[in-house]
């Protein structure tokens, strides 16, 4: 993308309405704009980050055997009356009436709709297990939307749902998703710690939240620091093997981690003092095992192996895709701006043309830009160098390739790494081989 023609409206001033760093930086870097309280438009650079996060989620969901689908945001209230949640959900649910006076709602989550789809389709235990997911907008009319996309009213969520024939198989599905989540977050360049959690309005008996540490987080958390060091991408736990899944779950459970609601002083005291970490955290995902809570209420039964019918066991699995954009920035920024982990950055590099109109600088910039095939942002604005450096730092590209007349004469460019701040004079070829 060429910055001179792009719609990336960066701001020099700090917006007064933003209380936390990620919200300020998302507005200043031109990623989002507020449309109404807790409702945001995603501008081109912001959408690229959202898409990158969704792509990583999709790859890891596929690896774990989940199938993607897409459900509507608007649905009939009748399904929610069946489960009893139409009343139970309260004012957080946005209720709508159509021209025929039929009650609709903007889905805050989809346990009812997916259960309805499954009961229409799945007739025998032989068709189980099933693991389905979507990445779709949700609406929750939060009392206090705040911190930008972190607690929005409309937000983008990955929501997955499992159907299994018995408890053992349902637990394997839960563990499979948990492993997939650990790999997903690690690939995004954030450390999310799984913690035993309360189940809230989704219900059920077993739940984990995935928490990214940040001082501005909304939950108080306690955990053993060993959990920060586990490498789930190198581990060769298999999704197919129940013993592997049990070993993975055992590994996680052998270290203490809990949110305030589940905190247990006695177990906390048993954690070696040097490993005790407590602080604030942002919940970027949550998973639930709730057995037959929905399948029972919605009368979803299938033929079992012995001629009797069985009620499928369910779980649901959420990732806050839009919240993650804020959470990643909370975990990775400095005074100058965002520091994007490479895997989610809107652009892999910015190419800064320090003298637009100079034939040599223009040519070198265009050559480099062409090599990236759309993955780089070319700052071809007719602006002073200081402004370009400040905007590139603000936008947080992992690399800056700085092209000035002196370098062009010597056949070099300056390569800056945003995370470390190091700057080096290198040839164009070596800059490209490092960054591409
Ligand atoms: C799991 C998937 C559920 O809704 N049903 C389907 C289950 N879980 S949850 O914990 O309530 O939400 C999943 C994740 O969505 C993010 N999230 C939000 N993000 C931004 N603004 C909000 N108001 C908001 N509410 C929830 C969180 O990351 C949460 O873990």
Coordinates of C-alpha atoms and ligand atoms in Angstrom, one line a residue:
X1 CA 0.0 0.0 0.0
X2 CA 1.2 3.5 -0.8
X3 CA 0.8 5.8 2.2
X4 CA 0.2 8.8 0.0
X5 CA -3.0 7.3 -1.3
X6 CA -4.1 5.1 1.6
X7 CA -6.8 5.6 4.2
X8 CA -4.6 5.3 7.3
X9 CA -5.5 8.4 9.2
X10 CA -2.8 8.7 11.9
X11 CA -3.2 11.2 14.7
X12 CA -0.5 13.3 16.3
X13 CA -2.6 14.2 19.3
X14 CA -3.7 11.8 22.0
X15 CA -7.4 11.3 21.8
X16 CA -9.0 12.5 25.1
X17 CA -11.6 9.7 25.3
X18 CA -9.0 6.8 25.4
X19 CA -7.9 5.7 28.8
X20 CA -5.5 2.9 28.0
X21 CA -2.5 2.6 25.8
X22 CA -4.0 0.2 23.3
X23 CA -7.1 2.3 22.7
X24 CA -5.0 5.4 22.3
X25 CA -2.6 3.7 19.9
X26 CA -5.4 2.0 17.8
X27 CA -7.0 5.5 17.2
X28 CA -3.6 7.2 16.7
X29 CA -2.3 4.6 14.3
X30 CA -5.5 4.8 12.2
X31 CA -6.7 1.2 12.8
X32 CA -10.2 1.9 14.0
X33 CA -12.8 4.7 14.5
X34 CA -15.7 4.7 16.9
X35 CA -19.1 4.7 15.2
X36 CA -21.3 4.5 18.4
X37 CA -20.6 3.6 22.0
X38 CA -18.7 0.2 21.9
X39 CA -19.1 -0.1 18.1
X40 CA -16.1 0.4 15.8
X41 CA -15.3 0.7 12.1
X42 CA -12.2 -1.2 11.1
X43 CA -10.1 0.9 8.7
X44 CA -7.7 -0.8 6.2
X45 CA -4.7 -1.2 8.5
X46 CA -6.9 -2.4 11.4
X47 CA -8.7 -4.9 9.2
X48 CA -5.3 -6.4 8.1
X49 CA -4.5 -7.1 11.7
X50 CA -7.9 -8.6 12.3
X51 CA -7.5 -10.8 9.2
X52 CA -4.1 -11.9 10.2
X53 CA -5.4 -13.0 13.6
X54 CA -8.3 -14.8 12.0
X55 CA -6.0 -16.6 9.6
X56 CA -3.8 -18.0 12.5
X57 CA -7.0 -19.1 14.2
X58 CA -8.2 -20.8 11.1
X59 CA -4.9 -22.7 10.5
X60 CA -4.8 -24.0 14.1
X61 CA -8.5 -24.9 14.1
X62 CA -8.0 -26.9 10.9
X63 CA -5.0 -28.6 12.5
X64 CA -7.2 -29.6 15.4
X65 CA -9.8 -31.0 13.1
X66 CA -12.5 -28.2 13.5
X67 CA -14.6 -27.3 10.5
X68 CA -15.4 -23.7 9.7
X69 CA -19.0 -22.6 8.9
X70 CA -20.9 -19.3 9.2
X71 CA -24.1 -18.6 11.2
X72 CA -26.2 -15.4 10.9
X73 CA -25.9 -12.6 13.4
X74 CA -29.7 -12.3 13.6
X75 CA -31.7 -15.2 14.7
X76 CA -35.2 -16.1 16.0
X77 CA -35.9 -15.7 19.7
X78 CA -37.8 -19.0 19.7
X79 CA -34.6 -21.1 19.9
X80 CA -33.5 -19.1 23.0
X81 CA -36.9 -19.7 24.6
X82 CA -36.3 -23.4 24.3
X83 CA -33.1 -23.2 26.2
X84 CA -34.5 -20.8 28.7
X85 CA -31.8 -18.2 28.0
X86 CA -34.1 -15.7 26.2
X87 CA -35.1 -14.4 29.7
X88 CA -32.0 -15.5 31.5
X89 CA -29.6 -13.4 29.3
X90 CA -31.2 -10.1 30.4
X91 CA -30.5 -6.7 29.0
X92 CA -27.1 -7.7 27.5
X93 CA -29.0 -9.3 24.6
X94 CA -30.1 -7.0 21.8
X95 CA -33.7 -7.8 21.0
X96 CA -35.2 -6.8 17.7
X97 CA -38.7 -7.0 16.2
X98 CA -39.3 -7.4 12.5
X99 CA -42.2 -6.1 10.4
X100 CA -44.3 -9.2 11.2
X101 CA -43.9 -8.6 14.9
X102 CA -41.6 -11.6 15.2
X103 CA -38.9 -11.5 17.9
X104 CA -35.3 -11.7 16.7
X105 CA -32.0 -11.1 18.5
X106 CA -28.5 -10.2 17.5
X107 CA -26.6 -13.3 18.8
X108 CA -24.3 -12.8 21.8
X109 CA -23.2 -16.4 21.3
X110 CA -24.5 -19.4 19.4
X111 CA -25.0 -22.5 21.6
X112 CA -28.8 -22.6 20.7
X113 CA -28.4 -22.1 17.0
X114 CA -25.7 -24.8 16.6
X115 CA -27.6 -27.2 18.8
X116 CA -30.7 -26.7 16.5
X117 CA -28.6 -27.3 13.4
X118 CA -27.0 -30.4 14.9
X119 CA -30.3 -32.0 16.0
X120 CA -31.8 -31.5 12.5
X121 CA -28.8 -33.3 11.0
X122 CA -27.2 -35.8 13.4
X123 CA -29.2 -38.9 14.0
X124 CA -26.8 -41.5 15.2
X125 CA -23.8 -41.7 17.6
X126 CA -21.8 -42.9 14.5
X127 CA -21.9 -39.3 13.2
X128 CA -20.2 -38.0 16.3
X129 CA -17.9 -36.4 17.2
X130 CA -18.3 -33.1 15.4
X131 CA -16.3 -29.9 16.0
X132 CA -17.6 -26.8 14.2
X133 CA -16.7 -23.1 14.5
X134 CA -17.2 -19.8 12.9
X135 CA -15.6 -16.3 13.1
X136 CA -18.4 -13.9 13.3
X137 CA -19.6 -10.6 14.8
X138 CA -21.4 -10.8 18.2
X139 CA -23.4 -8.2 20.1
X140 CA -23.6 -7.8 23.8
X141 CA -25.1 -4.6 25.2
X142 CA -22.4 -4.2 27.9
X143 CA -23.3 -1.8 30.7
X144 CA -19.9 -0.2 30.4
X145 CA -18.3 -0.6 27.0
X146 CA -14.8 0.7 27.5
X147 CA -11.2 0.5 26.5
X148 CA -12.0 0.6 22.8
X149 CA -12.3 -2.8 21.1
X150 CA -11.3 -4.5 24.4
X151 CA -14.8 -4.4 25.8
X152 CA -17.0 -3.5 22.8
X153 CA -20.7 -4.0 22.3
X154 CA -20.2 -5.3 18.8
X155 CA -17.1 -7.5 18.6
X156 CA -15.5 -10.3 16.5
X157 CA -15.4 -13.7 18.1
X158 CA -14.3 -17.1 17.0
X159 CA -16.9 -19.4 18.5
X160 CA -16.6 -23.2 18.3
X161 CA -18.9 -26.0 19.4
X162 CA -18.3 -29.7 20.0
X163 CA -20.7 -32.6 20.0
X164 CA -19.6 -36.0 21.4
X165 CA -21.1 -39.3 22.2
X166 CA -19.9 -39.6 25.8
X167 CA -18.0 -37.9 28.6
X168 CA -14.6 -39.3 27.7
X169 CA -14.9 -38.1 24.1
X170 CA -16.2 -34.7 25.2
X171 CA -13.2 -34.3 27.5
X172 CA -10.9 -35.1 24.6
X173 CA -12.6 -32.4 22.5
X174 CA -12.1 -29.9 25.3
X175 CA -8.4 -30.8 25.6
X176 CA -7.9 -30.7 21.8
X177 CA -9.3 -27.1 21.7
X178 CA -7.2 -26.1 24.7
X179 CA -4.0 -27.4 22.9
X180 CA -5.0 -25.7 19.7
X181 CA -5.6 -22.4 21.6
X182 CA -2.1 -22.5 23.2
X183 CA -0.6 -23.0 19.8
X184 CA -2.7 -20.2 18.3
X185 CA -1.8 -17.6 20.9
X186 CA 1.9 -18.6 20.9
X187 CA 1.9 -18.1 17.1
X188 CA 0.4 -14.6 17.5
X189 CA 3.4 -13.7 19.7
X190 CA 1.5 -13.4 23.0
X191 CA 1.7 -15.4 26.1
X192 CA -1.8 -16.4 27.2
X193 CA -2.0 -18.4 30.4
X194 CA -4.9 -21.0 30.8
X195 CA -6.7 -20.6 34.1
X196 CA -9.5 -22.4 35.8
X197 CA -12.5 -20.1 35.6
X198 CA -16.2 -19.6 36.5
X199 CA -18.7 -20.5 33.8
X200 CA -21.1 -17.5 33.9
X201 CA -24.0 -17.4 31.6
X202 CA -22.7 -20.1 29.3
X203 CA -22.9 -22.6 32.2
X204 CA -21.3 -26.0 32.7
X205 CA -18.9 -27.6 35.1
X206 CA -15.5 -27.1 33.6
X207 CA -14.0 -23.9 32.1
X208 CA -10.7 -22.3 31.4
X209 CA -10.0 -18.7 30.5
X210 CA -6.9 -17.7 28.5
X211 CA -5.3 -14.6 30.0
X212 CA -2.7 -12.2 28.6
X213 CA -0.9 -10.3 31.4
X214 CA -1.3 -6.5 31.3
X215 CA -1.6 -3.9 34.0
X216 CA -4.8 -2.6 32.5
X217 CA -6.5 -6.0 32.4
X218 CA -10.0 -6.4 34.0
X219 CA -9.3 -9.6 36.0
X220 CA -7.0 -10.3 38.9
X221 CA -5.0 -13.5 38.3
X222 CA -2.5 -15.8 40.1
X223 CA -0.2 -18.3 38.4
X224 CA 3.1 -20.2 38.4
X225 CA 5.6 -18.5 36.1
X226 CA 6.6 -21.9 34.6
X227 CA 3.4 -21.6 32.5
X228 CA 5.0 -18.7 30.7
X229 CA 7.8 -20.9 29.5
X230 CA 6.0 -23.9 28.0
X231 CA 6.5 -24.2 24.3
X232 CA 3.4 -25.7 22.7
X233 CA 4.6 -25.4 19.1
X234 CA 7.7 -27.5 19.7
X235 CA 5.8 -30.1 21.8
X236 CA 4.6 -33.0 19.7
X237 CA 1.3 -33.7 21.5
X238 CA -1.0 -35.2 18.9
X239 CA -4.7 -34.2 18.6
X240 CA -5.6 -37.7 17.6
X241 CA -4.2 -39.5 20.6
X242 CA -6.2 -39.4 23.9
X243 CA -3.1 -40.2 26.0
X244 CA -1.3 -37.2 24.5
X245 CA -4.2 -35.0 25.2
X246 CA -4.4 -36.2 28.8
X247 CA -0.6 -35.7 29.2
X248 CA -1.0 -32.1 27.8
X249 CA -3.8 -31.4 30.2
X250 CA -1.9 -32.9 33.0
X251 CA 1.1 -30.7 32.2
X252 CA -1.0 -27.5 32.3
X253 CA -2.8 -28.6 35.5
X254 CA 0.4 -29.4 37.3
X255 CA 1.1 -25.7 37.6
X256 CA -1.2 -23.4 39.6
X257 CA -3.2 -20.8 37.7
X258 CA -6.5 -19.2 38.6
X259 CA -8.6 -16.1 38.3
X260 CA -9.7 -14.3 41.5
X261 CA -13.1 -16.2 41.6
X262 CA -11.3 -19.6 41.6
X263 CA -8.3 -18.6 43.7
X264 CA -7.3 -21.1 46.3
X265 CA -4.9 -19.7 49.0
X266 CA -3.7 -23.1 50.1
X267 CA -2.7 -24.2 46.6
X268 CA -1.1 -20.8 46.0
X269 CA 1.1 -21.1 49.1
X270 CA 2.4 -24.4 47.7
X271 CA 3.8 -22.7 44.6
X272 CA 7.5 -22.0 45.1
X273 CA 7.8 -18.3 46.1
X274 CA 10.1 -17.4 43.2
X275 CA 7.5 -18.6 40.7
X276 CA 4.5 -16.8 42.1
X277 CA 3.1 -14.2 39.7
X278 CA 0.0 -12.2 40.3
X279 CA -1.4 -9.2 38.5
X280 CA -4.0 -8.0 36.1
X281 CA -4.9 -9.9 32.9
X282 CA -7.0 -9.6 29.8
X283 CA -9.2 -12.6 28.9
X284 CA -8.6 -13.3 25.2
X285 CA -10.4 -16.6 25.2
X286 CA -12.6 -19.0 27.2
X287 CA -13.6 -22.6 26.8
X288 CA -16.5 -24.5 28.4
X289 CA -17.5 -28.2 28.9
X290 CA -21.2 -28.2 29.8
X291 CA -22.2 -31.7 29.0
X292 CA -25.9 -32.0 28.1
X293 CA -27.1 -28.6 29.3
X294 CA -28.3 -27.4 25.9
X295 CA -28.9 -30.8 24.2
X296 CA -31.2 -31.8 27.1
X297 CA -33.2 -28.6 27.1
X298 CA -33.5 -28.6 23.3
X299 CA -34.3 -32.3 23.1
X300 CA -31.4 -33.3 21.0
X301 CA -31.1 -37.1 21.1
X302 CA -29.4 -39.6 18.7
X303 CA -29.4 -43.3 18.3
X304 CA -26.8 -45.0 20.6
X305 CA -24.9 -48.3 19.9
X306 CA -27.4 -50.5 21.8
X307 CA -30.7 -49.3 20.3
X308 CA -31.3 -46.8 23.1
X309 CA -31.0 -43.1 22.5
X310 CA -28.2 -40.9 23.9
X311 CA -28.0 -37.1 24.6
X312 CA -24.8 -35.7 23.0
X313 CA -22.3 -34.0 25.2
X314 CA -21.3 -30.5 24.3
X315 CA -18.7 -27.8 24.8
X316 CA -18.1 -24.4 23.4
X317 CA -14.9 -22.5 22.7
X318 CA -14.4 -18.8 22.3
X319 CA -11.5 -16.5 21.2
X320 CA -12.0 -12.7 21.3
X321 CA -10.5 -12.0 17.9
X322 CA -11.2 -8.2 18.0
X323 CA -10.2 -8.0 21.7
X324 CA -6.9 -9.7 20.8
X325 CA -5.9 -6.7 18.7
X326 CA -6.1 -4.5 21.8
X327 CA -4.6 -7.1 24.1
X328 CA -1.6 -7.7 21.8
X329 CA -0.9 -3.9 21.8
X330 CA -1.3 -3.7 25.6
X331 CA 1.4 -6.4 25.8
X332 CA 3.6 -5.0 23.1
X333 CA 4.1 -1.2 22.8
X334 CA 6.4 1.6 24.0
X335 CA 6.1 5.5 24.3
X336 CA 6.6 5.8 20.5
X337 CA 3.8 3.4 19.5
X338 CA 2.8 -0.2 18.7
X339 CA 5.4 -2.9 18.4
X340 CA 3.6 -5.6 16.2
X341 CA 4.6 -9.2 16.5
X342 CA 5.5 -10.2 12.9
X343 CA 2.7 -12.8 12.6
X344 CA -0.1 -10.2 13.1
X345 CA 1.5 -7.0 11.8
X346 CA -0.6 -5.1 9.1
X347 CA 2.6 -4.7 7.1
X348 CA 5.8 -6.7 7.4
X349 CA 7.8 -3.5 6.7
X350 CA 7.5 0.2 6.0
X351 CA 9.7 1.6 3.2
X352 CA 10.5 5.2 4.1
X353 CA 11.4 7.4 1.1
X354 CA 13.3 10.3 2.7
X355 CA 13.4 12.3 -0.5
X356 CA 10.4 11.9 -2.6
X357 CA 11.0 13.2 -6.1
X358 CA 14.7 12.3 -6.1
X359 CA 15.1 9.9 -9.0
X360 CA 17.5 7.6 -7.2
X361 CA 15.4 7.4 -4.0
X362 CA 12.2 6.9 -5.9
X363 CA 13.7 4.1 -8.0
X364 CA 15.2 2.2 -5.1
X365 CA 11.9 2.5 -3.1
X366 CA 9.8 1.3 -6.0
X367 CA 12.1 -1.7 -6.6
X368 CA 12.0 -2.7 -2.9
X369 CA 8.2 -2.1 -2.8
X370 CA 7.6 -4.3 -5.8
X371 CA 9.4 -7.2 -4.1
X372 CA 7.0 -7.3 -1.2
X373 CA 3.9 -7.9 -3.4
X374 CA 1.6 -5.8 -1.1
X375 CA 3.1 -6.9 2.2
X376 CA 4.9 -3.5 2.7
X377 CA 3.7 0.0 3.2
X378 CA 5.6 2.6 1.1
X379 CA 5.8 6.0 2.7
X380 CA 5.9 8.1 -0.4
X381 CA 4.3 11.2 1.2
X382 CA 6.0 14.5 0.5
X383 CA 6.8 15.1 4.2
X384 CA 9.8 15.7 6.4
X385 CA 11.8 12.7 7.6
X386 CA 10.9 13.3 11.3
X387 CA 7.2 12.8 10.6
X388 CA 7.8 9.6 8.6
X389 CA 10.0 8.1 11.4
X390 CA 7.3 9.0 14.0
X391 CA 4.5 7.5 12.0
X392 CA 6.4 4.3 11.3
X393 CA 7.2 3.9 15.0
X394 CA 3.6 4.7 15.8
X395 CA 2.2 2.1 13.4
X396 CA 4.6 -0.5 14.7
X397 CA 5.8 -2.3 11.5
X398 CA 8.4 -4.9 12.6
X399 CA 10.9 -3.5 10.1
X400 CA 11.6 0.0 8.6
X401 CA 13.7 0.2 5.4
X402 CA 14.9 3.8 5.2
X403 CA 16.0 5.1 1.8
X404 CA 17.9 8.4 1.6
X405 CA 20.1 10.0 -1.0
X406 CA 23.3 9.3 0.7
X407 CA 22.6 5.6 1.0
X408 CA 21.3 5.4 -2.5
X409 CA 24.7 6.8 -3.7
X410 CA 26.5 4.2 -1.7
X411 CA 24.2 1.4 -2.7
X412 CA 22.8 0.9 0.9
X413 CA 19.6 1.5 2.9
X414 CA 19.1 1.7 6.6
X415 CA 17.3 -1.2 8.3
X416 CA 15.6 -0.5 11.6
X417 CA 14.1 -3.2 13.8
X418 CA 11.1 -1.8 15.7
X419 CA 11.3 -4.2 18.6
X420 CA 15.0 -3.8 19.4
X421 CA 15.5 -0.3 18.0
X422 CA 18.7 -1.3 16.2
X423 CA 19.6 0.5 12.9
X424 CA 22.1 -0.9 10.4
X425 CA 23.5 0.3 7.0
X426 CA 23.0 -2.7 4.7
X427 CA 22.8 -3.4 1.0
X428 CA 19.3 -3.6 -0.5
X429 CA 19.8 -7.3 -1.1
X430 CA 20.7 -8.0 2.5
X431 CA 17.8 -5.9 3.7
X432 CA 15.4 -7.8 1.6
X433 CA 16.8 -11.2 2.6
X434 CA 16.4 -10.3 6.3
X435 CA 12.9 -9.0 6.0
X436 CA 11.1 -10.8 3.3
Ligands
LIG1 C1 -17.6 -19.7 23.9 C2 -17.8 -19.5 22.4 C3 -18.6 -17.6 24.9 O1 -19.4 -16.8 24.5 N1 -19.8 -19.3 23.6 C4 -19.3 -19.5 22.3 C5 -18.8 -19.1 24.6 N2 -17.6 -17.4 25.7 S1 -17.2 -15.9 26.3 O2 -16.2 -16.1 27.2 O3 -18.4 -15.2 26.8 O4 -16.7 -15.1 25.0 C6 -15.6 -15.5 24.3 C7 -14.5 -14.5 24.2 O5 -15.0 -13.3 23.5 C8 -14.4 -12.2 24.0 N3 -15.4 -11.2 24.4 C9 -15.4 -9.9 24.1 N4 -14.5 -9.2 23.3 C10 -14.8 -7.8 23.1 N5 -15.8 -7.2 23.7 C11 -16.7 -7.9 24.5 N6 -17.7 -7.2 25.1 C12 -16.5 -9.3 24.7 N7 -17.1 -10.2 25.4 C13 -16.4 -11.4 25.2 C14 -13.5 -12.6 25.1 O6 -12.2 -12.7 24.7 C15 -14.0 -13.9 25.5 O7 -13.0 -14.8 26.1

